[in-house]
């Protein structure tokens, strides 16, 4: 691919944006050397790699590749027999070894998840794993190039000795800082000079300290002195530090010799990881720019759908449909300047270069590119003062060079063909040049403002007109590419819109060739029709997208429903079984309790409130089903349509009563025999009155006061919540037993039970009055309650 077209179409800026997503030096080298390929197989392979990378980015975020430096210089130095690498250089190699392990494990995970990739696995399969070398390097060198204690037992021992010696030195010198000698120090700190621990002593007190002076401050008022009692310890520290350096040098040499035989594998791994980094970058760049994978045409048919220039922000660029190479191989774009002709042909050329480089293109799905042996472009004003070339001469020089190199498999982009000279001669020359390229058989897009080329394109097989849309109402270009419609002259329309007198406009029209007027009228009509077609197509496209999205959503939901239906039914069965099992256990416990109490009837009378509680507990085990809106539901609702005077069944007590009136919070006053009680609406159900035989005698049953219930309730020793529940049950039972009054013993204690009982009795409408017992009967430790 010629270098000039890469510069003209700003291909380098695409590579600059791509490089932002790289993490390895080798990846940057690959991008620096990247050029479009003229090979169909190479382009297809490159795009397949990018497609794999895009799938990985979509599923996993990216391939996990860390920042890696180029190790090629280190490998080159390893060819020298006694050469030893530094800790930093070894750390870079260690990072590469770890990266190979991580990447390999990453792709094993993808394979286990049955993620289908077409091209990238062939790169991964060529990576060489060196587990033993990697383990040794990771245990010996950290990311900053420091040799770790685990590199050898000798190094670990030496560093422990160094740490102990330093601690002892600081401990001894700390006495000078905290003791009476601290006043002779410039600062109460321990510092280091020439690798030895020293104290900063005021110069006038140097005689008070024995030791060695290692340094002094710039003013000379502070001396850095090593006290006598730490001199030998500092000497030992120095010897240990020298031993540490010697051991580190030995380890560096050992690690260097460890990796020396693997130079070729390491270089190959570096190159392969760089390729994966390049794949990563291409995929992330495509995701950031909203690019798609283009189809590749073996016949060089270009079909770009809603193509946009990749260097213009998406919210500012106008997308266009462009076709070339099928029914026609030459497009002549006519019309005035500043309409977007140049940026349109640049978009075609740059997207073609990106596609042939293996990059996704900024267009819609199902777009198609060709694979050209070369792309040529003559775009812009390239005057050369040194060569004494005018604009026209410069263009002609470029076109002559292109004509010599182009072939039937080339793409040529010519901007403002024939400009810079006499209009008549320029138009004739432009037509001759187009004919020359047309005969060669390559594909050509040329822009021009010469009106003569409109008829030329119309009369030539394989050549088609095109133009850029211009809105006469706003006097602004829309930058919309109109294929098949030549550009019209808007000079008179624009002049009229700007306020030019009508007489002048009419005279100008009269002086205009009638044929040109007819052509302009025809073009205007075609433009209007095309605009309507485009608007309708855009509206239909939007509707299609919405319908497609809705269809996908519905399909996804239906698929999820189908996949989960059986599982949900099975879960419902399991939950139902659990509910039934729990209900059975509770019922069994209640029945067992009743049996035990019945067995003790001869000894202890079964209390009536206990029977009522047991019956209520059994009734509560029933779980009402959730019914749909049908006859059964309406019938069920009728059972709960309550009105004063209705006969109801109190489910928790198993007793029938009559509704008196509705209170707040969904409660009713219910008359149950001689008792008047407040019952929750959810605990009520309409009762069907029993049909009685007219001849049957009515039987009245009167209940006498139960002898099985005590008139006293003792709450002492009960917890608060338990006591309040017991009081509520006890009052209900007392009312059923017909007691006029009862006594509740709550004790004095902290007063919490007494206060709770008082609050409850205040709220209970079935309590007539209450007060503390007489002093000789317990005083405020018990409460006497009178019932209605």
mmCIF file of C-alpha atoms in Angstrom, residues 513-761:
data_model
loop_
_atom_site.group_PDB
_atom_site.id
_atom_site.type_symbol
_atom_site.label_atom_id
_atom_site.label_comp_id
_atom_site.label_asym_id
_atom_site.label_seq_id
_atom_site.Cartn_x
_atom_site.Cartn_y
_atom_site.Cartn_z
ATOM 1 C CA UNK A 513 -29.755 27.949 -21.252
ATOM 2 C CA UNK A 514 -33.193 26.316 -21.404
ATOM 3 C CA UNK A 515 -31.610 22.882 -21.392
ATOM 4 C CA UNK A 516 -29.785 23.701 -18.162
ATOM 5 C CA UNK A 517 -33.043 24.955 -16.650
ATOM 6 C CA UNK A 518 -34.784 21.720 -17.577
ATOM 7 C CA UNK A 519 -31.935 19.697 -16.089
ATOM 8 C CA UNK A 520 -32.047 21.743 -12.886
ATOM 9 C CA UNK A 521 -35.827 21.339 -12.647
ATOM 10 C CA UNK A 522 -35.471 17.605 -13.164
ATOM 11 C CA UNK A 523 -32.716 17.377 -10.542
ATOM 12 C CA UNK A 524 -34.782 19.442 -8.098
ATOM 13 C CA UNK A 525 -37.735 17.087 -8.544
ATOM 14 C CA UNK A 526 -35.513 14.002 -8.172
ATOM 15 C CA UNK A 527 -33.919 15.491 -5.064
ATOM 16 C CA UNK A 528 -37.313 16.130 -3.499
ATOM 17 C CA UNK A 529 -38.456 12.591 -4.283
ATOM 18 C CA UNK A 530 -35.242 11.117 -2.923
ATOM 19 C CA UNK A 531 -35.534 13.167 0.249
ATOM 20 C CA UNK A 532 -39.065 11.880 0.804
ATOM 21 C CA UNK A 533 -37.876 8.337 0.158
ATOM 22 C CA UNK A 534 -34.979 8.771 2.608
ATOM 23 C CA UNK A 535 -37.277 10.217 5.289
ATOM 24 C CA UNK A 536 -39.728 7.367 4.861
ATOM 25 C CA UNK A 537 -36.899 4.837 4.879
ATOM 26 C CA UNK A 538 -35.516 6.332 8.099
ATOM 27 C CA UNK A 539 -38.948 6.161 9.716
ATOM 28 C CA UNK A 540 -39.448 2.563 8.587
ATOM 29 C CA UNK A 541 -35.952 1.681 9.752
ATOM 30 C CA UNK A 542 -36.731 3.086 13.202
ATOM 31 C CA UNK A 543 -40.009 1.159 13.319
ATOM 32 C CA UNK A 544 -38.190 -2.011 12.236
ATOM 33 C CA UNK A 545 -35.600 -1.551 14.983
ATOM 34 C CA UNK A 546 -38.321 -1.085 17.609
ATOM 35 C CA UNK A 547 -40.234 -4.119 16.321
ATOM 36 C CA UNK A 548 -37.066 -6.212 16.215
ATOM 37 C CA UNK A 549 -36.123 -5.171 19.748
ATOM 38 C CA UNK A 550 -39.635 -5.979 20.997
ATOM 39 C CA UNK A 551 -39.580 -9.333 19.224
ATOM 40 C CA UNK A 552 -36.194 -10.164 20.763
ATOM 41 C CA UNK A 553 -37.431 -9.167 24.227
ATOM 42 C CA UNK A 554 -40.532 -11.316 23.885
ATOM 43 C CA UNK A 555 -38.505 -14.233 22.552
ATOM 44 C CA UNK A 556 -36.032 -13.947 25.437
ATOM 45 C CA UNK A 557 -38.833 -13.845 27.990
ATOM 46 C CA UNK A 558 -40.624 -16.792 26.382
ATOM 47 C CA UNK A 559 -37.376 -18.785 26.294
ATOM 48 C CA UNK A 560 -36.737 -18.013 29.961
ATOM 49 C CA UNK A 561 -40.313 -19.015 30.797
ATOM 50 C CA UNK A 562 -39.995 -22.314 28.954
ATOM 51 C CA UNK A 563 -36.652 -23.080 30.604
ATOM 52 C CA UNK A 564 -37.891 -22.192 34.091
ATOM 53 C CA UNK A 565 -41.457 -23.558 33.939
ATOM 54 C CA UNK A 566 -40.653 -27.109 34.988
ATOM 55 C CA UNK A 567 -38.230 -25.934 37.648
ATOM 56 C CA UNK A 568 -40.791 -23.507 39.133
ATOM 57 C CA UNK A 569 -43.486 -26.200 39.203
ATOM 58 C CA UNK A 570 -41.083 -28.567 40.963
ATOM 59 C CA UNK A 571 -40.166 -25.863 43.482
ATOM 60 C CA UNK A 572 -43.853 -25.149 44.110
ATOM 61 C CA UNK A 573 -44.460 -28.852 44.790
ATOM 62 C CA UNK A 574 -41.533 -28.985 47.196
ATOM 63 C CA UNK A 575 -42.737 -25.871 49.025
ATOM 64 C CA UNK A 576 -46.293 -27.255 49.192
ATOM 65 C CA UNK A 577 -44.964 -30.509 50.629
ATOM 66 C CA UNK A 578 -43.013 -28.573 53.232
ATOM 67 C CA UNK A 579 -46.107 -26.565 54.217
ATOM 68 C CA UNK A 580 -48.177 -29.759 54.508
ATOM 69 C CA UNK A 581 -45.455 -31.438 56.566
ATOM 70 C CA UNK A 582 -45.232 -28.460 58.951
ATOM 71 C CA UNK A 583 -49.031 -28.351 59.301
ATOM 72 C CA UNK A 584 -49.097 -32.084 60.086
ATOM 73 C CA UNK A 585 -46.454 -31.686 62.777
ATOM 74 C CA UNK A 586 -48.289 -28.770 64.402
ATOM 75 C CA UNK A 587 -51.614 -30.622 64.285
ATOM 76 C CA UNK A 588 -49.995 -33.722 65.804
ATOM 77 C CA UNK A 589 -48.546 -31.649 68.640
ATOM 78 C CA UNK A 590 -51.956 -30.052 69.376
ATOM 79 C CA UNK A 591 -53.743 -33.414 69.329
ATOM 80 C CA UNK A 592 -51.077 -35.006 71.539
ATOM 81 C CA UNK A 593 -51.455 -32.165 74.004
ATOM 82 C CA UNK A 594 -55.237 -32.618 74.076
ATOM 83 C CA UNK A 595 -54.857 -36.378 74.595
ATOM 84 C CA UNK A 596 -52.545 -35.774 77.529
ATOM 85 C CA UNK A 597 -54.996 -33.344 79.072
ATOM 86 C CA UNK A 598 -57.916 -35.719 78.499
ATOM 87 C CA UNK A 599 -55.935 -38.491 80.197
ATOM 88 C CA UNK A 600 -55.601 -36.240 83.237
ATOM 89 C CA UNK A 601 -59.277 -35.253 83.425
ATOM 90 C CA UNK A 602 -59.734 -37.390 86.469
ATOM 91 C CA UNK A 603 -56.911 -35.612 88.234
ATOM 92 C CA UNK A 604 -56.909 -32.034 86.846
ATOM 93 C CA UNK A 605 -59.870 -30.495 85.016
ATOM 94 C CA UNK A 606 -59.206 -29.366 81.466
ATOM 95 C CA UNK A 607 -59.583 -25.607 81.364
ATOM 96 C CA UNK A 608 -62.124 -24.241 78.925
ATOM 97 C CA UNK A 609 -59.787 -21.564 77.611
ATOM 98 C CA UNK A 610 -57.264 -24.316 76.749
ATOM 99 C CA UNK A 611 -59.878 -26.108 74.636
ATOM 100 C CA UNK A 612 -60.746 -22.864 72.869
ATOM 101 C CA UNK A 613 -57.060 -22.120 72.222
ATOM 102 C CA UNK A 614 -56.500 -25.636 70.851
ATOM 103 C CA UNK A 615 -59.469 -25.328 68.503
ATOM 104 C CA UNK A 616 -58.295 -21.898 67.341
ATOM 105 C CA UNK A 617 -54.790 -23.270 66.686
ATOM 106 C CA UNK A 618 -56.204 -26.084 64.574
ATOM 107 C CA UNK A 619 -58.320 -23.633 62.596
ATOM 108 C CA UNK A 620 -55.292 -21.432 61.923
ATOM 109 C CA UNK A 621 -53.478 -24.334 60.266
ATOM 110 C CA UNK A 622 -55.780 -23.918 57.275
ATOM 111 C CA UNK A 623 -54.070 -21.895 54.492
ATOM 112 C CA UNK A 624 -56.542 -20.093 52.281
ATOM 113 C CA UNK A 625 -55.793 -20.613 48.570
ATOM 114 C CA UNK A 626 -55.156 -17.691 46.234
ATOM 115 C CA UNK A 627 -58.057 -17.705 43.794
ATOM 116 C CA UNK A 628 -58.292 -16.151 40.354
ATOM 117 C CA UNK A 629 -61.169 -13.963 39.212
ATOM 118 C CA UNK A 630 -63.881 -16.522 38.575
ATOM 119 C CA UNK A 631 -67.178 -17.734 39.988
ATOM 120 C CA UNK A 632 -65.454 -19.371 42.930
ATOM 121 C CA UNK A 633 -63.709 -16.105 43.787
ATOM 122 C CA UNK A 634 -66.934 -14.077 43.548
ATOM 123 C CA UNK A 635 -68.662 -16.614 45.780
ATOM 124 C CA UNK A 636 -65.795 -16.428 48.246
ATOM 125 C CA UNK A 637 -65.887 -12.641 48.241
ATOM 126 C CA UNK A 638 -69.596 -12.757 49.018
ATOM 127 C CA UNK A 639 -68.741 -14.605 52.221
ATOM 128 C CA UNK A 640 -66.763 -11.594 53.367
ATOM 129 C CA UNK A 641 -69.256 -8.908 52.330
ATOM 130 C CA UNK A 642 -70.224 -8.045 55.912
ATOM 131 C CA UNK A 643 -73.112 -5.889 57.130
ATOM 132 C CA UNK A 644 -74.440 -5.214 60.620
ATOM 133 C CA UNK A 645 -76.870 -7.959 61.637
ATOM 134 C CA UNK A 646 -75.126 -10.684 59.590
ATOM 135 C CA UNK A 647 -74.579 -14.057 61.223
ATOM 136 C CA UNK A 648 -70.862 -14.867 61.139
ATOM 137 C CA UNK A 649 -68.462 -17.595 62.178
ATOM 138 C CA UNK A 650 -65.510 -16.506 64.334
ATOM 139 C CA UNK A 651 -62.885 -18.874 62.908
ATOM 140 C CA UNK A 652 -60.309 -18.617 65.686
ATOM 141 C CA UNK A 653 -62.903 -19.585 68.374
ATOM 142 C CA UNK A 654 -65.105 -21.830 66.231
ATOM 143 C CA UNK A 655 -68.160 -19.873 67.548
ATOM 144 C CA UNK A 656 -71.041 -18.189 65.724
ATOM 145 C CA UNK A 657 -72.117 -14.638 66.452
ATOM 146 C CA UNK A 658 -73.907 -11.590 65.084
ATOM 147 C CA UNK A 659 -72.260 -8.451 63.680
ATOM 148 C CA UNK A 660 -73.152 -5.274 65.575
ATOM 149 C CA UNK A 661 -71.097 -2.510 63.978
ATOM 150 C CA UNK A 662 -67.791 -1.965 62.158
ATOM 151 C CA UNK A 663 -64.945 -0.299 64.006
ATOM 152 C CA UNK A 664 -61.706 1.163 62.701
ATOM 153 C CA UNK A 665 -58.726 -0.889 61.511
ATOM 154 C CA UNK A 666 -60.946 -3.591 59.931
ATOM 155 C CA UNK A 667 -62.479 -4.846 63.198
ATOM 156 C CA UNK A 668 -66.154 -5.624 64.047
ATOM 157 C CA UNK A 669 -68.128 -5.679 67.286
ATOM 158 C CA UNK A 670 -69.541 -9.205 67.437
ATOM 159 C CA UNK A 671 -72.197 -10.548 69.830
ATOM 160 C CA UNK A 672 -71.273 -14.125 70.780
ATOM 161 C CA UNK A 673 -73.922 -15.379 73.185
ATOM 162 C CA UNK A 674 -73.798 -13.064 76.216
ATOM 163 C CA UNK A 675 -70.364 -11.727 75.167
ATOM 164 C CA UNK A 676 -69.643 -8.686 73.065
ATOM 165 C CA UNK A 677 -66.169 -8.918 71.453
ATOM 166 C CA UNK A 678 -64.000 -7.028 68.943
ATOM 167 C CA UNK A 679 -62.887 -9.403 66.180
ATOM 168 C CA UNK A 680 -60.546 -8.843 63.192
ATOM 169 C CA UNK A 681 -62.421 -8.889 59.870
ATOM 170 C CA UNK A 682 -59.992 -11.510 58.527
ATOM 171 C CA UNK A 683 -61.122 -13.825 61.352
ATOM 172 C CA UNK A 684 -64.784 -13.662 60.287
ATOM 173 C CA UNK A 685 -66.783 -15.585 57.741
ATOM 174 C CA UNK A 686 -70.486 -15.397 56.881
ATOM 175 C CA UNK A 687 -72.440 -18.234 58.495
ATOM 176 C CA UNK A 688 -75.234 -20.077 56.721
ATOM 177 C CA UNK A 689 -78.192 -20.258 59.082
ATOM 178 C CA UNK A 690 -79.270 -23.843 59.732
ATOM 179 C CA UNK A 691 -82.745 -24.835 58.497
ATOM 180 C CA UNK A 692 -84.883 -26.014 61.366
ATOM 181 C CA UNK A 693 -87.936 -28.227 61.242
ATOM 182 C CA UNK A 694 -91.069 -26.317 62.273
ATOM 183 C CA UNK A 695 -92.138 -29.191 64.492
ATOM 184 C CA UNK A 696 -88.735 -29.357 66.195
ATOM 185 C CA UNK A 697 -88.497 -27.891 69.649
ATOM 186 C CA UNK A 698 -85.901 -25.163 70.236
ATOM 187 C CA UNK A 699 -83.369 -26.036 72.887
ATOM 188 C CA UNK A 700 -81.761 -23.301 75.011
ATOM 189 C CA UNK A 701 -78.441 -24.071 76.644
ATOM 190 C CA UNK A 702 -77.171 -21.869 79.449
ATOM 191 C CA UNK A 703 -73.598 -22.027 80.554
ATOM 192 C CA UNK A 704 -72.753 -21.972 84.215
ATOM 193 C CA UNK A 705 -69.520 -20.603 85.569
ATOM 194 C CA UNK A 706 -66.691 -22.995 84.790
ATOM 195 C CA UNK A 707 -65.090 -24.669 87.730
ATOM 196 C CA UNK A 708 -61.992 -25.522 85.739
ATOM 197 C CA UNK A 709 -60.673 -21.965 85.479
ATOM 198 C CA UNK A 710 -59.024 -19.999 88.255
ATOM 199 C CA UNK A 711 -60.249 -16.419 88.944
ATOM 200 C CA UNK A 712 -56.615 -15.408 89.447
ATOM 201 C CA UNK A 713 -53.844 -15.098 86.835
ATOM 202 C CA UNK A 714 -50.263 -15.084 88.130
ATOM 203 C CA UNK A 715 -47.769 -13.445 85.736
ATOM 204 C CA UNK A 716 -44.754 -13.390 88.026
ATOM 205 C CA UNK A 717 -41.653 -14.805 86.423
ATOM 206 C CA UNK A 718 -43.056 -14.392 82.871
ATOM 207 C CA UNK A 719 -41.325 -12.369 80.148
ATOM 208 C CA UNK A 720 -43.124 -9.217 79.026
ATOM 209 C CA UNK A 721 -44.315 -10.402 75.569
ATOM 210 C CA UNK A 722 -45.370 -13.797 76.941
ATOM 211 C CA UNK A 723 -47.246 -12.119 79.826
ATOM 212 C CA UNK A 724 -49.217 -9.783 77.543
ATOM 213 C CA UNK A 725 -50.300 -12.722 75.369
ATOM 214 C CA UNK A 726 -51.336 -14.634 78.475
ATOM 215 C CA UNK A 727 -53.416 -11.665 79.747
ATOM 216 C CA UNK A 728 -55.270 -11.408 76.420
ATOM 217 C CA UNK A 729 -56.115 -15.105 76.391
ATOM 218 C CA UNK A 730 -57.081 -15.074 80.078
ATOM 219 C CA UNK A 731 -59.562 -12.185 79.706
ATOM 220 C CA UNK A 732 -61.223 -13.967 76.738
ATOM 221 C CA UNK A 733 -61.515 -17.178 78.745
ATOM 222 C CA UNK A 734 -62.872 -15.310 81.806
ATOM 223 C CA UNK A 735 -65.583 -13.694 79.679
ATOM 224 C CA UNK A 736 -66.572 -17.066 78.221
ATOM 225 C CA UNK A 737 -66.629 -18.556 81.730
ATOM 226 C CA UNK A 738 -68.940 -15.773 82.942
ATOM 227 C CA UNK A 739 -66.670 -14.355 85.642
ATOM 228 C CA UNK A 740 -67.753 -10.847 86.755
ATOM 229 C CA UNK A 741 -64.238 -10.047 87.963
ATOM 230 C CA UNK A 742 -60.760 -11.533 88.019
ATOM 231 C CA UNK A 743 -57.425 -10.760 89.646
ATOM 232 C CA UNK A 744 -54.125 -10.413 87.733
ATOM 233 C CA UNK A 745 -50.970 -10.786 89.836
ATOM 234 C CA UNK A 746 -48.063 -8.973 88.141
ATOM 235 C CA UNK A 747 -45.851 -8.201 91.104
ATOM 236 C CA UNK A 748 -44.050 -4.959 91.842
ATOM 237 C CA UNK A 749 -40.509 -5.489 90.507
ATOM 238 C CA UNK A 750 -39.463 -2.891 87.879
ATOM 239 C CA UNK A 751 -43.077 -2.026 87.131
ATOM 240 C CA UNK A 752 -42.875 -3.078 83.463
ATOM 241 C CA UNK A 753 -45.489 -5.859 83.770
ATOM 242 C CA UNK A 754 -47.787 -3.647 85.839
ATOM 243 C CA UNK A 755 -47.584 -0.856 83.277
ATOM 244 C CA UNK A 756 -48.169 -3.295 80.400
ATOM 245 C CA UNK A 757 -51.242 -4.811 82.087
ATOM 246 C CA UNK A 758 -52.649 -1.340 82.792
ATOM 247 C CA UNK A 759 -52.196 -0.232 79.162
ATOM 248 C CA UNK A 760 -53.854 -3.422 77.889
ATOM 249 C CA UNK A 761 -56.857 -3.075 80.199
#
